[in-house]
Amino acid sequence: MKVIDLINNSKKTAFSFEILPPLKGNNIQRVYNVIDKLLEFDPKYINITSHHSENIYKTLPDGTIQKVNIRKRPGSVAIASAIQNKYKITAVPHIVCKGFTKDETEYALIDLNFLGVHDLLLLRGDIKTLEPTIDPNLYHNYATDLQDQVNNFNVGIAVDGTTFEPNETPFSYGMACYPEKHEEAPNMESDIFYAKEKVRNGAGYLVTQMFFDNQKYYDFVTRLRSEGITVPIIPGVKPIVLKNQLTVLPRIFRSDIPEPLASELRKCKTDDDAKVVGVEWGIQQCKDLIAHGVPSLHFYTMMATESVQQIAREIY
């Protein structure tokens, strides 16, 4: 069943979460341990992030420096299949265009189809760690370009323009949106324009970047509805677990920290104190979102599995 159907058919606010593939060389049991802690809340689907390769510099025994290209968290395609087979829960791998060639994306789609994974989240991906000299002809620039490739694949058109028999089950997908504006967008009108384009071209739902001020989400949804966007707009929730996230999250994700939350975090002496504040804020934030009738809550679990578990126990 498609993610959009799982959300629409849920009798209560749907629960889902995002996980990271294990670091290269680590066992998939680390992923299973996260999932096992959150199974009690009946997750409708589980997202798996994708990470492009990065160049690192190694010092060799003779003292010279060597540039090495590695992928720190490989295996999102295989992990999606493993999760779906082990837990019988819809797995949603992230497909990102930055750092992955058009051909690599096509091969991933072929593999996912063979494995029976047909739900995706299409994203541009992080560009901060990419080499500036990457050949633009090999890569998509934007998530909407990636969306075009998936749409073409669904009707049997390959990257090179050749045709093939379309898959029996086409890929369905969601895409991202930004209640507080994408960091590179010149204004909110530009963000709204691209959100409309994503939906017009086939996105079944939108999931937001993390936010901590619900009013900004409500205002954003109202604006999208006024523009004719009717698909579910899933709020993305991230519990704060570290003191330094008071300044780190606004800088990296452009997510404002409301003053009542910021005030409590400034009082924290330790990360454990901040984690308690994060859980308390998350509970109230999610209760308010549910009271406003959101169709689903999507949790970002990086470093926050226990906090998500505590929040979910209070709201589900």
PDB file of C-alpha atoms in Angstrom:
ATOM      1  CA  MET A   1       0.000   0.000   0.000  1.00  0.00           C
ATOM      2  CA  LYS A   2       1.286   3.478  -0.900  1.00  0.00           C
ATOM      3  CA  VAL A   3       2.379   5.854   1.844  1.00  0.00           C
ATOM      4  CA  ILE A   4      -0.384   8.263   0.866  1.00  0.00           C
ATOM      5  CA  ASP A   5      -2.952   5.477   1.323  1.00  0.00           C
ATOM      6  CA  LEU A   6      -1.449   4.431   4.657  1.00  0.00           C
ATOM      7  CA  ILE A   7      -1.772   8.012   5.875  1.00  0.00           C
ATOM      8  CA  ASN A   8      -5.279   8.545   4.554  1.00  0.00           C
ATOM      9  CA  ASN A   9      -6.554   5.198   5.874  1.00  0.00           C
ATOM     10  CA  SER A  10      -5.132   5.609   9.377  1.00  0.00           C
ATOM     11  CA  LYS A  11      -7.848   5.876  12.026  1.00  0.00           C
ATOM     12  CA  LYS A  12      -5.648   8.166  14.123  1.00  0.00           C
ATOM     13  CA  THR A  13      -2.718  10.484  13.484  1.00  0.00           C
ATOM     14  CA  ALA A  14      -0.257   8.273  11.639  1.00  0.00           C
ATOM     15  CA  PHE A  15       3.210   7.665  13.110  1.00  0.00           C
ATOM     16  CA  SER A  16       6.378   7.347  11.042  1.00  0.00           C
ATOM     17  CA  PHE A  17      10.066   7.952  11.535  1.00  0.00           C
ATOM     18  CA  GLU A  18      13.377   8.304   9.723  1.00  0.00           C
ATOM     19  CA  ILE A  19      16.527   6.280  10.366  1.00  0.00           C
ATOM     20  CA  LEU A  20      20.120   6.451   9.198  1.00  0.00           C
ATOM     21  CA  PRO A  21      21.921   3.516   7.562  1.00  0.00           C
ATOM     22  CA  PRO A  22      24.717   2.240   9.816  1.00  0.00           C
ATOM     23  CA  LEU A  23      28.200   3.579   9.280  1.00  0.00           C
ATOM     24  CA  LYS A  24      30.283   1.568   6.829  1.00  0.00           C
ATOM     25  CA  GLY A  25      31.408  -1.637   8.509  1.00  0.00           C
ATOM     26  CA  ASN A  26      28.694  -1.620  11.189  1.00  0.00           C
ATOM     27  CA  ASN A  27      25.976  -4.239  11.482  1.00  0.00           C
ATOM     28  CA  ILE A  28      22.376  -3.678  10.383  1.00  0.00           C
ATOM     29  CA  GLN A  29      21.356  -4.755  13.893  1.00  0.00           C
ATOM     30  CA  ARG A  30      21.906  -1.125  14.892  1.00  0.00           C
ATOM     31  CA  VAL A  31      19.033  -0.194  12.574  1.00  0.00           C
ATOM     32  CA  TYR A  32      16.859  -2.986  13.917  1.00  0.00           C
ATOM     33  CA  ASN A  33      17.506  -1.832  17.481  1.00  0.00           C
ATOM     34  CA  VAL A  34      16.050   1.599  16.659  1.00  0.00           C
ATOM     35  CA  ILE A  35      13.031   0.112  14.918  1.00  0.00           C
ATOM     36  CA  ASP A  36      12.363  -2.363  17.740  1.00  0.00           C
ATOM     37  CA  LYS A  37      12.120   0.509  20.223  1.00  0.00           C
ATOM     38  CA  LEU A  38       9.438   2.237  18.148  1.00  0.00           C
ATOM     39  CA  LEU A  39       7.350  -0.698  16.914  1.00  0.00           C
ATOM     40  CA  GLU A  40       4.822  -0.322  19.731  1.00  0.00           C
ATOM     41  CA  PHE A  41       3.514   2.887  18.131  1.00  0.00           C
ATOM     42  CA  ASP A  42       2.451   1.138  14.909  1.00  0.00           C
ATOM     43  CA  PRO A  43       4.637   2.987  12.395  1.00  0.00           C
ATOM     44  CA  LYS A  44       2.916   3.210   9.036  1.00  0.00           C
ATOM     45  CA  TYR A  45       6.202   3.586   7.175  1.00  0.00           C
ATOM     46  CA  ILE A  46       9.917   3.983   7.878  1.00  0.00           C
ATOM     47  CA  ASN A  47      12.221   6.332   5.958  1.00  0.00           C
ATOM     48  CA  ILE A  48      15.862   5.493   5.258  1.00  0.00           C
ATOM     49  CA  THR A  49      18.230   8.357   4.512  1.00  0.00           C
ATOM     50  CA  SER A  50      20.773   8.240   1.682  1.00  0.00           C
ATOM     51  CA  HIS A  51      24.247   9.767   1.825  1.00  0.00           C
ATOM     52  CA  HIS A  52      26.509  10.571  -1.087  1.00  0.00           C
ATOM     53  CA  SER A  53      30.211   9.823  -1.224  1.00  0.00           C
ATOM     54  CA  GLU A  54      32.655  12.283   0.304  1.00  0.00           C
ATOM     55  CA  ASN A  55      36.317  12.978  -0.257  1.00  0.00           C
ATOM     56  CA  ILE A  56      38.534  12.649   2.796  1.00  0.00           C
ATOM     57  CA  TYR A  57      42.268  13.129   3.124  1.00  0.00           C
ATOM     58  CA  LYS A  58      44.416  10.321   4.574  1.00  0.00           C
ATOM     59  CA  THR A  59      47.953  10.671   5.829  1.00  0.00           C
ATOM     60  CA  LEU A  60      50.031   7.790   4.465  1.00  0.00           C
ATOM     61  CA  PRO A  61      52.949   6.153   6.338  1.00  0.00           C
ATOM     62  CA  ASP A  62      55.453   8.176   4.292  1.00  0.00           C
ATOM     63  CA  GLY A  63      53.767  11.415   5.363  1.00  0.00           C
ATOM     64  CA  THR A  64      52.098  12.196   2.049  1.00  0.00           C
ATOM     65  CA  ILE A  65      48.423  13.090   1.837  1.00  0.00           C
ATOM     66  CA  GLN A  66      46.048  11.026  -0.280  1.00  0.00           C
ATOM     67  CA  LYS A  67      42.515  11.993  -1.276  1.00  0.00           C
ATOM     68  CA  VAL A  68      40.112   9.072  -0.829  1.00  0.00           C
ATOM     69  CA  ASN A  69      36.454   8.937  -1.876  1.00  0.00           C
ATOM     70  CA  ILE A  70      34.249   7.012   0.550  1.00  0.00           C
ATOM     71  CA  ARG A  71      30.562   6.591   1.276  1.00  0.00           C
ATOM     72  CA  LYS A  72      30.222   6.631   5.053  1.00  0.00           C
ATOM     73  CA  ARG A  73      26.686   5.237   5.171  1.00  0.00           C
ATOM     74  CA  PRO A  74      26.141   2.921   2.195  1.00  0.00           C
ATOM     75  CA  GLY A  75      23.343   0.444   1.645  1.00  0.00           C
ATOM     76  CA  SER A  76      20.079   2.397   1.846  1.00  0.00           C
ATOM     77  CA  VAL A  77      18.527   0.356  -0.986  1.00  0.00           C
ATOM     78  CA  ALA A  78      19.398  -2.955   0.650  1.00  0.00           C
ATOM     79  CA  ILE A  79      18.341  -1.700   4.087  1.00  0.00           C
ATOM     80  CA  ALA A  80      14.948  -0.609   2.747  1.00  0.00           C
ATOM     81  CA  SER A  81      14.376  -4.096   1.398  1.00  0.00           C
ATOM     82  CA  ALA A  82      15.600  -5.729   4.612  1.00  0.00           C
ATOM     83  CA  ILE A  83      13.256  -3.603   6.743  1.00  0.00           C
ATOM     84  CA  GLN A  84      10.279  -4.270   4.524  1.00  0.00           C
ATOM     85  CA  ASN A  85      10.899  -8.013   4.548  1.00  0.00           C
ATOM     86  CA  LYS A  86      11.664  -8.311   8.265  1.00  0.00           C
ATOM     87  CA  TYR A  87       8.941  -6.051   9.660  1.00  0.00           C
ATOM     88  CA  LYS A  88       6.320  -6.043   6.890  1.00  0.00           C
ATOM     89  CA  ILE A  89       6.278  -2.244   7.163  1.00  0.00           C
ATOM     90  CA  THR A  90       6.494  -0.002   4.115  1.00  0.00           C
ATOM     91  CA  ALA A  91      10.063   1.230   3.696  1.00  0.00           C
ATOM     92  CA  VAL A  92      10.743   4.585   2.052  1.00  0.00           C
ATOM     93  CA  PRO A  93      14.337   5.112   0.915  1.00  0.00           C
ATOM     94  CA  HIS A  94      15.480   8.639   0.234  1.00  0.00           C
ATOM     95  CA  ILE A  95      16.551   9.184  -3.359  1.00  0.00           C
ATOM     96  CA  VAL A  96      18.811  12.226  -3.604  1.00  0.00           C
ATOM     97  CA  CYS A  97      20.211  13.839  -6.722  1.00  0.00           C
ATOM     98  CA  LYS A  98      23.272  15.569  -5.309  1.00  0.00           C
ATOM     99  CA  GLY A  99      26.226  13.207  -5.210  1.00  0.00           C
ATOM    100  CA  PHE A 100      24.449  10.500  -7.219  1.00  0.00           C
ATOM    101  CA  THR A 101      24.634  10.417 -11.016  1.00  0.00           C
ATOM    102  CA  LYS A 102      21.550  10.024 -13.160  1.00  0.00           C
ATOM    103  CA  ASP A 103      22.750   6.524 -14.050  1.00  0.00           C
ATOM    104  CA  GLU A 104      23.256   5.594 -10.384  1.00  0.00           C
ATOM    105  CA  THR A 105      19.718   6.754  -9.672  1.00  0.00           C
ATOM    106  CA  GLU A 106      18.367   4.654 -12.533  1.00  0.00           C
ATOM    107  CA  TYR A 107      20.151   1.542 -11.262  1.00  0.00           C
ATOM    108  CA  ALA A 108      18.797   2.205  -7.771  1.00  0.00           C
ATOM    109  CA  LEU A 109      15.261   2.393  -9.180  1.00  0.00           C
ATOM    110  CA  ILE A 110      15.785  -0.875 -11.048  1.00  0.00           C
ATOM    111  CA  ASP A 111      17.057  -2.597  -7.884  1.00  0.00           C
ATOM    112  CA  LEU A 112      14.256  -1.200  -5.737  1.00  0.00           C
ATOM    113  CA  ASN A 113      11.670  -2.451  -8.195  1.00  0.00           C
ATOM    114  CA  PHE A 114      13.212  -5.937  -8.135  1.00  0.00           C
ATOM    115  CA  LEU A 115      13.136  -5.838  -4.328  1.00  0.00           C
ATOM    116  CA  GLY A 116       9.493  -4.771  -4.135  1.00  0.00           C
ATOM    117  CA  VAL A 117      10.178  -1.311  -2.681  1.00  0.00           C
ATOM    118  CA  HIS A 118       7.993   1.190  -4.522  1.00  0.00           C
ATOM    119  CA  ASP A 119       7.691   4.196  -2.180  1.00  0.00           C
ATOM    120  CA  LEU A 120      10.329   6.934  -2.266  1.00  0.00           C
ATOM    121  CA  LEU A 121      11.146  10.316  -0.803  1.00  0.00           C
ATOM    122  CA  LEU A 122      12.769  12.508  -3.470  1.00  0.00           C
ATOM    123  CA  LEU A 123      15.236  15.121  -2.235  1.00  0.00           C
ATOM    124  CA  ARG A 124      17.987  17.313  -3.562  1.00  0.00           C
ATOM    125  CA  GLY A 125      20.349  16.296  -0.754  1.00  0.00           C
ATOM    126  CA  ASP A 126      23.142  18.052   1.082  1.00  0.00           C
ATOM    127  CA  ILE A 127      25.542  20.003  -1.129  1.00  0.00           C
ATOM    128  CA  LYS A 128      27.857  21.286   1.607  1.00  0.00           C
ATOM    129  CA  THR A 129      30.299  18.357   1.392  1.00  0.00           C
ATOM    130  CA  LEU A 130      30.275  17.957  -2.386  1.00  0.00           C
ATOM    131  CA  GLU A 131      33.241  18.759  -4.586  1.00  0.00           C
ATOM    132  CA  PRO A 132      32.599  22.024  -6.481  1.00  0.00           C
ATOM    133  CA  THR A 133      33.958  20.557  -9.744  1.00  0.00           C
ATOM    134  CA  ILE A 134      31.283  17.853 -10.165  1.00  0.00           C
ATOM    135  CA  ASP A 135      30.190  17.571 -13.821  1.00  0.00           C
ATOM    136  CA  PRO A 136      26.677  19.095 -13.932  1.00  0.00           C
ATOM    137  CA  ASN A 137      25.812  16.991 -16.987  1.00  0.00           C
ATOM    138  CA  LEU A 138      26.010  13.812 -14.929  1.00  0.00           C
ATOM    139  CA  TYR A 139      23.885  15.008 -12.024  1.00  0.00           C
ATOM    140  CA  HIS A 140      20.503  16.610 -11.462  1.00  0.00           C
ATOM    141  CA  ASN A 141      20.555  20.108 -10.027  1.00  0.00           C
ATOM    142  CA  TYR A 142      17.246  20.040  -8.181  1.00  0.00           C
ATOM    143  CA  ALA A 143      14.754  17.636  -6.673  1.00  0.00           C
ATOM    144  CA  THR A 144      12.265  18.576  -9.405  1.00  0.00           C
ATOM    145  CA  ASP A 145      14.781  17.326 -11.997  1.00  0.00           C
ATOM    146  CA  LEU A 146      15.039  14.064 -10.085  1.00  0.00           C
ATOM    147  CA  GLN A 147      11.244  13.949 -10.031  1.00  0.00           C
ATOM    148  CA  ASP A 148      11.212  14.135 -13.837  1.00  0.00           C
ATOM    149  CA  GLN A 149      13.550  11.135 -14.013  1.00  0.00           C
ATOM    150  CA  VAL A 150      11.329   9.049 -11.728  1.00  0.00           C
ATOM    151  CA  ASN A 151       8.231  10.064 -13.678  1.00  0.00           C
ATOM    152  CA  ASN A 152       9.924   9.045 -16.926  1.00  0.00           C
ATOM    153  CA  PHE A 153      11.047   5.745 -15.404  1.00  0.00           C
ATOM    154  CA  ASN A 154       7.464   5.050 -14.365  1.00  0.00           C
ATOM    155  CA  VAL A 155       6.329   5.247 -17.995  1.00  0.00           C
ATOM    156  CA  GLY A 156       9.296   3.305 -19.376  1.00  0.00           C
ATOM    157  CA  ILE A 157      11.747   6.002 -20.458  1.00  0.00           C
ATOM    158  CA  ALA A 158      15.385   5.518 -19.445  1.00  0.00           C
ATOM    159  CA  VAL A 159      17.936   8.250 -18.785  1.00  0.00           C
ATOM    160  CA  ASP A 160      19.479   7.744 -22.229  1.00  0.00           C
ATOM    161  CA  GLY A 161      16.095   8.147 -23.907  1.00  0.00           C
ATOM    162  CA  THR A 162      15.573   4.483 -24.747  1.00  0.00           C
ATOM    163  CA  THR A 163      12.276   2.883 -23.817  1.00  0.00           C
ATOM    164  CA  PHE A 164      11.399  -0.247 -21.874  1.00  0.00           C
ATOM    165  CA  GLU A 165       8.276  -1.958 -20.621  1.00  0.00           C
ATOM    166  CA  PRO A 166       7.077   0.029 -17.575  1.00  0.00           C
ATOM    167  CA  ASN A 167       7.110  -1.682 -14.197  1.00  0.00           C
ATOM    168  CA  GLU A 168       3.886  -3.288 -13.100  1.00  0.00           C
ATOM    169  CA  THR A 169       3.968  -1.180  -9.921  1.00  0.00           C
ATOM    170  CA  PRO A 170       5.080   2.418 -10.566  1.00  0.00           C
ATOM    171  CA  PHE A 171       6.974   4.319  -7.910  1.00  0.00           C
ATOM    172  CA  SER A 172       4.989   6.686  -5.719  1.00  0.00           C
ATOM    173  CA  TYR A 173       6.749   9.374  -3.766  1.00  0.00           C
ATOM    174  CA  GLY A 174       6.688  12.319  -1.429  1.00  0.00           C
ATOM    175  CA  MET A 175       8.919  15.386  -1.454  1.00  0.00           C
ATOM    176  CA  ALA A 176      10.162  18.008   0.991  1.00  0.00           C
ATOM    177  CA  CYS A 177       8.805  21.433   1.895  1.00  0.00           C
ATOM    178  CA  TYR A 178      10.005  24.221   4.158  1.00  0.00           C
ATOM    179  CA  PRO A 179       7.663  26.108   6.523  1.00  0.00           C
ATOM    180  CA  GLU A 180      10.481  28.550   7.310  1.00  0.00           C
ATOM    181  CA  LYS A 181      11.835  28.797   3.750  1.00  0.00           C
ATOM    182  CA  HIS A 182      14.665  26.812   2.240  1.00  0.00           C
ATOM    183  CA  GLU A 183      18.051  28.302   3.054  1.00  0.00           C
ATOM    184  CA  GLU A 184      18.744  29.084  -0.608  1.00  0.00           C
ATOM    185  CA  ALA A 185      15.287  30.354  -1.546  1.00  0.00           C
ATOM    186  CA  PRO A 186      15.202  34.119  -2.185  1.00  0.00           C
ATOM    187  CA  ASN A 187      11.753  34.392  -0.559  1.00  0.00           C
ATOM    188  CA  MET A 188       8.776  32.355   0.621  1.00  0.00           C
ATOM    189  CA  GLU A 189       6.961  32.917  -2.681  1.00  0.00           C
ATOM    190  CA  SER A 190       9.741  30.986  -4.402  1.00  0.00           C
ATOM    191  CA  ASP A 191       9.353  28.113  -1.965  1.00  0.00           C
ATOM    192  CA  ILE A 192       5.595  28.059  -2.525  1.00  0.00           C
ATOM    193  CA  PHE A 193       6.140  28.009  -6.282  1.00  0.00           C
ATOM    194  CA  TYR A 194       8.351  24.917  -6.100  1.00  0.00           C
ATOM    195  CA  ALA A 195       6.037  23.167  -3.651  1.00  0.00           C
ATOM    196  CA  LYS A 196       3.232  23.645  -6.182  1.00  0.00           C
ATOM    197  CA  GLU A 197       5.464  22.320  -8.969  1.00  0.00           C
ATOM    198  CA  LYS A 198       6.313  19.219  -6.964  1.00  0.00           C
ATOM    199  CA  VAL A 199       2.647  18.435  -6.353  1.00  0.00           C
ATOM    200  CA  ARG A 200       1.588  19.319  -9.896  1.00  0.00           C
ATOM    201  CA  ASN A 201       4.178  16.875 -11.244  1.00  0.00           C
ATOM    202  CA  GLY A 202       3.160  13.959  -9.039  1.00  0.00           C
ATOM    203  CA  ALA A 203       4.269  14.236  -5.397  1.00  0.00           C
ATOM    204  CA  GLY A 204       1.623  12.427  -3.347  1.00  0.00           C
ATOM    205  CA  TYR A 205       2.466  14.265  -0.143  1.00  0.00           C
ATOM    206  CA  LEU A 206       4.930  16.781   1.278  1.00  0.00           C
ATOM    207  CA  VAL A 207       6.959  16.355   4.461  1.00  0.00           C
ATOM    208  CA  THR A 208       8.380  19.394   6.209  1.00  0.00           C
ATOM    209  CA  GLN A 209      11.817  20.223   7.430  1.00  0.00           C
ATOM    210  CA  MET A 210      11.959  20.171  11.220  1.00  0.00           C
ATOM    211  CA  PHE A 211      10.334  23.109  12.981  1.00  0.00           C
ATOM    212  CA  PHE A 212       9.683  24.031  16.606  1.00  0.00           C
ATOM    213  CA  ASP A 213       7.082  26.771  16.241  1.00  0.00           C
ATOM    214  CA  ASN A 214       3.762  25.171  15.265  1.00  0.00           C
ATOM    215  CA  GLN A 215       2.264  28.472  14.183  1.00  0.00           C
ATOM    216  CA  LYS A 216       4.767  28.674  11.352  1.00  0.00           C
ATOM    217  CA  TYR A 217       3.600  25.246  10.179  1.00  0.00           C
ATOM    218  CA  TYR A 218      -0.071  26.238  10.413  1.00  0.00           C
ATOM    219  CA  ASP A 219       0.542  29.461   8.491  1.00  0.00           C
ATOM    220  CA  PHE A 220       2.483  27.534   5.858  1.00  0.00           C
ATOM    221  CA  VAL A 221      -0.290  24.961   5.416  1.00  0.00           C
ATOM    222  CA  THR A 222      -2.903  27.706   5.154  1.00  0.00           C
ATOM    223  CA  ARG A 223      -0.846  29.388   2.443  1.00  0.00           C
ATOM    224  CA  LEU A 224      -0.410  26.139   0.493  1.00  0.00           C
ATOM    225  CA  ARG A 225      -4.125  25.386   0.715  1.00  0.00           C
ATOM    226  CA  SER A 226      -4.924  28.849  -0.591  1.00  0.00           C
ATOM    227  CA  GLU A 227      -2.695  28.046  -3.570  1.00  0.00           C
ATOM    228  CA  GLY A 228      -4.708  24.911  -4.328  1.00  0.00           C
ATOM    229  CA  ILE A 229      -2.355  22.312  -2.819  1.00  0.00           C
ATOM    230  CA  THR A 230      -4.540  19.574  -1.314  1.00  0.00           C
ATOM    231  CA  VAL A 231      -2.043  16.742  -0.621  1.00  0.00           C
ATOM    232  CA  PRO A 232      -1.133  15.865   2.999  1.00  0.00           C
ATOM    233  CA  ILE A 233       1.568  18.129   4.454  1.00  0.00           C
ATOM    234  CA  ILE A 234       3.317  16.000   7.047  1.00  0.00           C
ATOM    235  CA  PRO A 235       4.997  17.840   9.948  1.00  0.00           C
ATOM    236  CA  GLY A 236       8.569  16.744  10.608  1.00  0.00           C
ATOM    237  CA  VAL A 237       9.406  16.630  14.330  1.00  0.00           C
ATOM    238  CA  LYS A 238      12.919  16.594  15.820  1.00  0.00           C
ATOM    239  CA  PRO A 239      13.362  16.376  19.605  1.00  0.00           C
ATOM    240  CA  ILE A 240      16.263  18.446  20.902  1.00  0.00           C
ATOM    241  CA  VAL A 241      18.787  16.260  22.731  1.00  0.00           C
ATOM    242  CA  LEU A 242      21.899  18.456  23.037  1.00  0.00           C
ATOM    243  CA  LYS A 243      22.509  21.883  24.566  1.00  0.00           C
ATOM    244  CA  ASN A 244      24.343  23.163  21.505  1.00  0.00           C
ATOM    245  CA  GLN A 245      21.335  22.475  19.275  1.00  0.00           C
ATOM    246  CA  LEU A 246      19.987  25.806  20.510  1.00  0.00           C
ATOM    247  CA  THR A 247      22.412  27.430  18.062  1.00  0.00           C
ATOM    248  CA  VAL A 248      23.340  24.543  15.745  1.00  0.00           C
ATOM    249  CA  LEU A 249      19.846  23.758  14.434  1.00  0.00           C
ATOM    250  CA  PRO A 250      18.993  27.348  13.442  1.00  0.00           C
ATOM    251  CA  ARG A 251      22.351  27.655  11.695  1.00  0.00           C
ATOM    252  CA  ILE A 252      22.222  24.359   9.771  1.00  0.00           C
ATOM    253  CA  PHE A 253      18.490  23.906   9.162  1.00  0.00           C
ATOM    254  CA  ARG A 254      17.242  27.518   9.401  1.00  0.00           C
ATOM    255  CA  SER A 255      14.727  26.403  12.043  1.00  0.00           C
ATOM    256  CA  ASP A 256      13.865  29.125  14.537  1.00  0.00           C
ATOM    257  CA  ILE A 257      13.831  28.183  18.214  1.00  0.00           C
ATOM    258  CA  PRO A 258      10.834  29.873  19.919  1.00  0.00           C
ATOM    259  CA  GLU A 259      11.857  31.993  22.893  1.00  0.00           C
ATOM    260  CA  PRO A 260      10.033  29.840  25.511  1.00  0.00           C
ATOM    261  CA  LEU A 261      12.042  26.814  24.314  1.00  0.00           C
ATOM    262  CA  ALA A 262      15.252  28.822  23.967  1.00  0.00           C
ATOM    263  CA  SER A 263      14.836  30.170  27.494  1.00  0.00           C
ATOM    264  CA  GLU A 264      14.547  26.663  28.946  1.00  0.00           C
ATOM    265  CA  LEU A 265      17.525  25.420  26.950  1.00  0.00           C
ATOM    266  CA  ARG A 266      19.688  28.303  28.179  1.00  0.00           C
ATOM    267  CA  LYS A 267      19.064  27.093  31.744  1.00  0.00           C
ATOM    268  CA  CYS A 268      20.377  23.608  30.960  1.00  0.00           C
ATOM    269  CA  LYS A 269      23.708  22.657  32.519  1.00  0.00           C
ATOM    270  CA  THR A 270      24.112  19.331  30.723  1.00  0.00           C
ATOM    271  CA  ASP A 271      22.946  17.544  27.595  1.00  0.00           C
ATOM    272  CA  ASP A 272      20.771  15.372  29.814  1.00  0.00           C
ATOM    273  CA  ASP A 273      18.982  18.519  30.978  1.00  0.00           C
ATOM    274  CA  ALA A 274      18.486  19.574  27.349  1.00  0.00           C
ATOM    275  CA  LYS A 275      17.123  16.147  26.497  1.00  0.00           C
ATOM    276  CA  VAL A 276      14.450  16.488  29.196  1.00  0.00           C
ATOM    277  CA  VAL A 277      13.485  19.915  27.854  1.00  0.00           C
ATOM    278  CA  GLY A 278      13.380  18.507  24.322  1.00  0.00           C
ATOM    279  CA  VAL A 279      11.002  15.718  25.334  1.00  0.00           C
ATOM    280  CA  GLU A 280       8.700  18.083  27.220  1.00  0.00           C
ATOM    281  CA  TRP A 281       8.572  20.488  24.285  1.00  0.00           C
ATOM    282  CA  GLY A 282       8.067  17.629  21.836  1.00  0.00           C
ATOM    283  CA  ILE A 283       5.107  16.255  23.798  1.00  0.00           C
ATOM    284  CA  GLN A 284       3.347  19.608  23.877  1.00  0.00           C
ATOM    285  CA  GLN A 285       4.223  20.363  20.259  1.00  0.00           C
ATOM    286  CA  CYS A 286       2.829  17.015  19.067  1.00  0.00           C
ATOM    287  CA  LYS A 287      -0.312  17.247  21.201  1.00  0.00           C
ATOM    288  CA  ASP A 288      -1.006  20.629  19.655  1.00  0.00           C
ATOM    289  CA  LEU A 289      -0.386  19.313  16.134  1.00  0.00           C
ATOM    290  CA  ILE A 290      -2.739  16.377  16.725  1.00  0.00           C
ATOM    291  CA  ALA A 291      -5.386  18.722  18.148  1.00  0.00           C
ATOM    292  CA  HIS A 292      -5.158  20.688  14.892  1.00  0.00           C
ATOM    293  CA  GLY A 293      -5.860  17.533  12.898  1.00  0.00           C
ATOM    294  CA  VAL A 294      -2.525  16.814  11.216  1.00  0.00           C
ATOM    295  CA  PRO A 295      -2.737  13.577   9.209  1.00  0.00           C
ATOM    296  CA  SER A 296       0.586  12.202  10.422  1.00  0.00           C
ATOM    297  CA  LEU A 297       3.663  12.936  12.517  1.00  0.00           C
ATOM    298  CA  HIS A 298       7.075  12.130  11.068  1.00  0.00           C
ATOM    299  CA  PHE A 299       9.969  11.928  13.549  1.00  0.00           C
ATOM    300  CA  TYR A 300      13.651  12.479  12.836  1.00  0.00           C
ATOM    301  CA  THR A 301      15.373   9.965  15.137  1.00  0.00           C
ATOM    302  CA  MET A 302      19.062  10.803  14.669  1.00  0.00           C
ATOM    303  CA  MET A 303      20.515  10.726  18.214  1.00  0.00           C
ATOM    304  CA  ALA A 304      16.931  10.968  19.487  1.00  0.00           C
ATOM    305  CA  THR A 305      15.386   7.484  19.475  1.00  0.00           C
ATOM    306  CA  GLU A 306      14.779   7.426  23.230  1.00  0.00           C
ATOM    307  CA  SER A 307      13.259  10.911  23.124  1.00  0.00           C
ATOM    308  CA  VAL A 308      10.942   9.937  20.271  1.00  0.00           C
ATOM    309  CA  GLN A 309       9.930   6.874  22.286  1.00  0.00           C
ATOM    310  CA  GLN A 310       9.081   9.003  25.331  1.00  0.00           C
ATOM    311  CA  ILE A 311       7.113  11.504  23.264  1.00  0.00           C
ATOM    312  CA  ALA A 312       5.193   8.810  21.413  1.00  0.00           C
ATOM    313  CA  ARG A 313       4.185   7.111  24.659  1.00  0.00           C
ATOM    314  CA  GLU A 314       2.505  10.317  25.745  1.00  0.00           C
ATOM    315  CA  ILE A 315       0.611  10.981  22.533  1.00  0.00           C
ATOM    316  CA  TYR A 316      -0.281   7.554  21.098  1.00  0.00           C
TER     317      TYR A 316
END
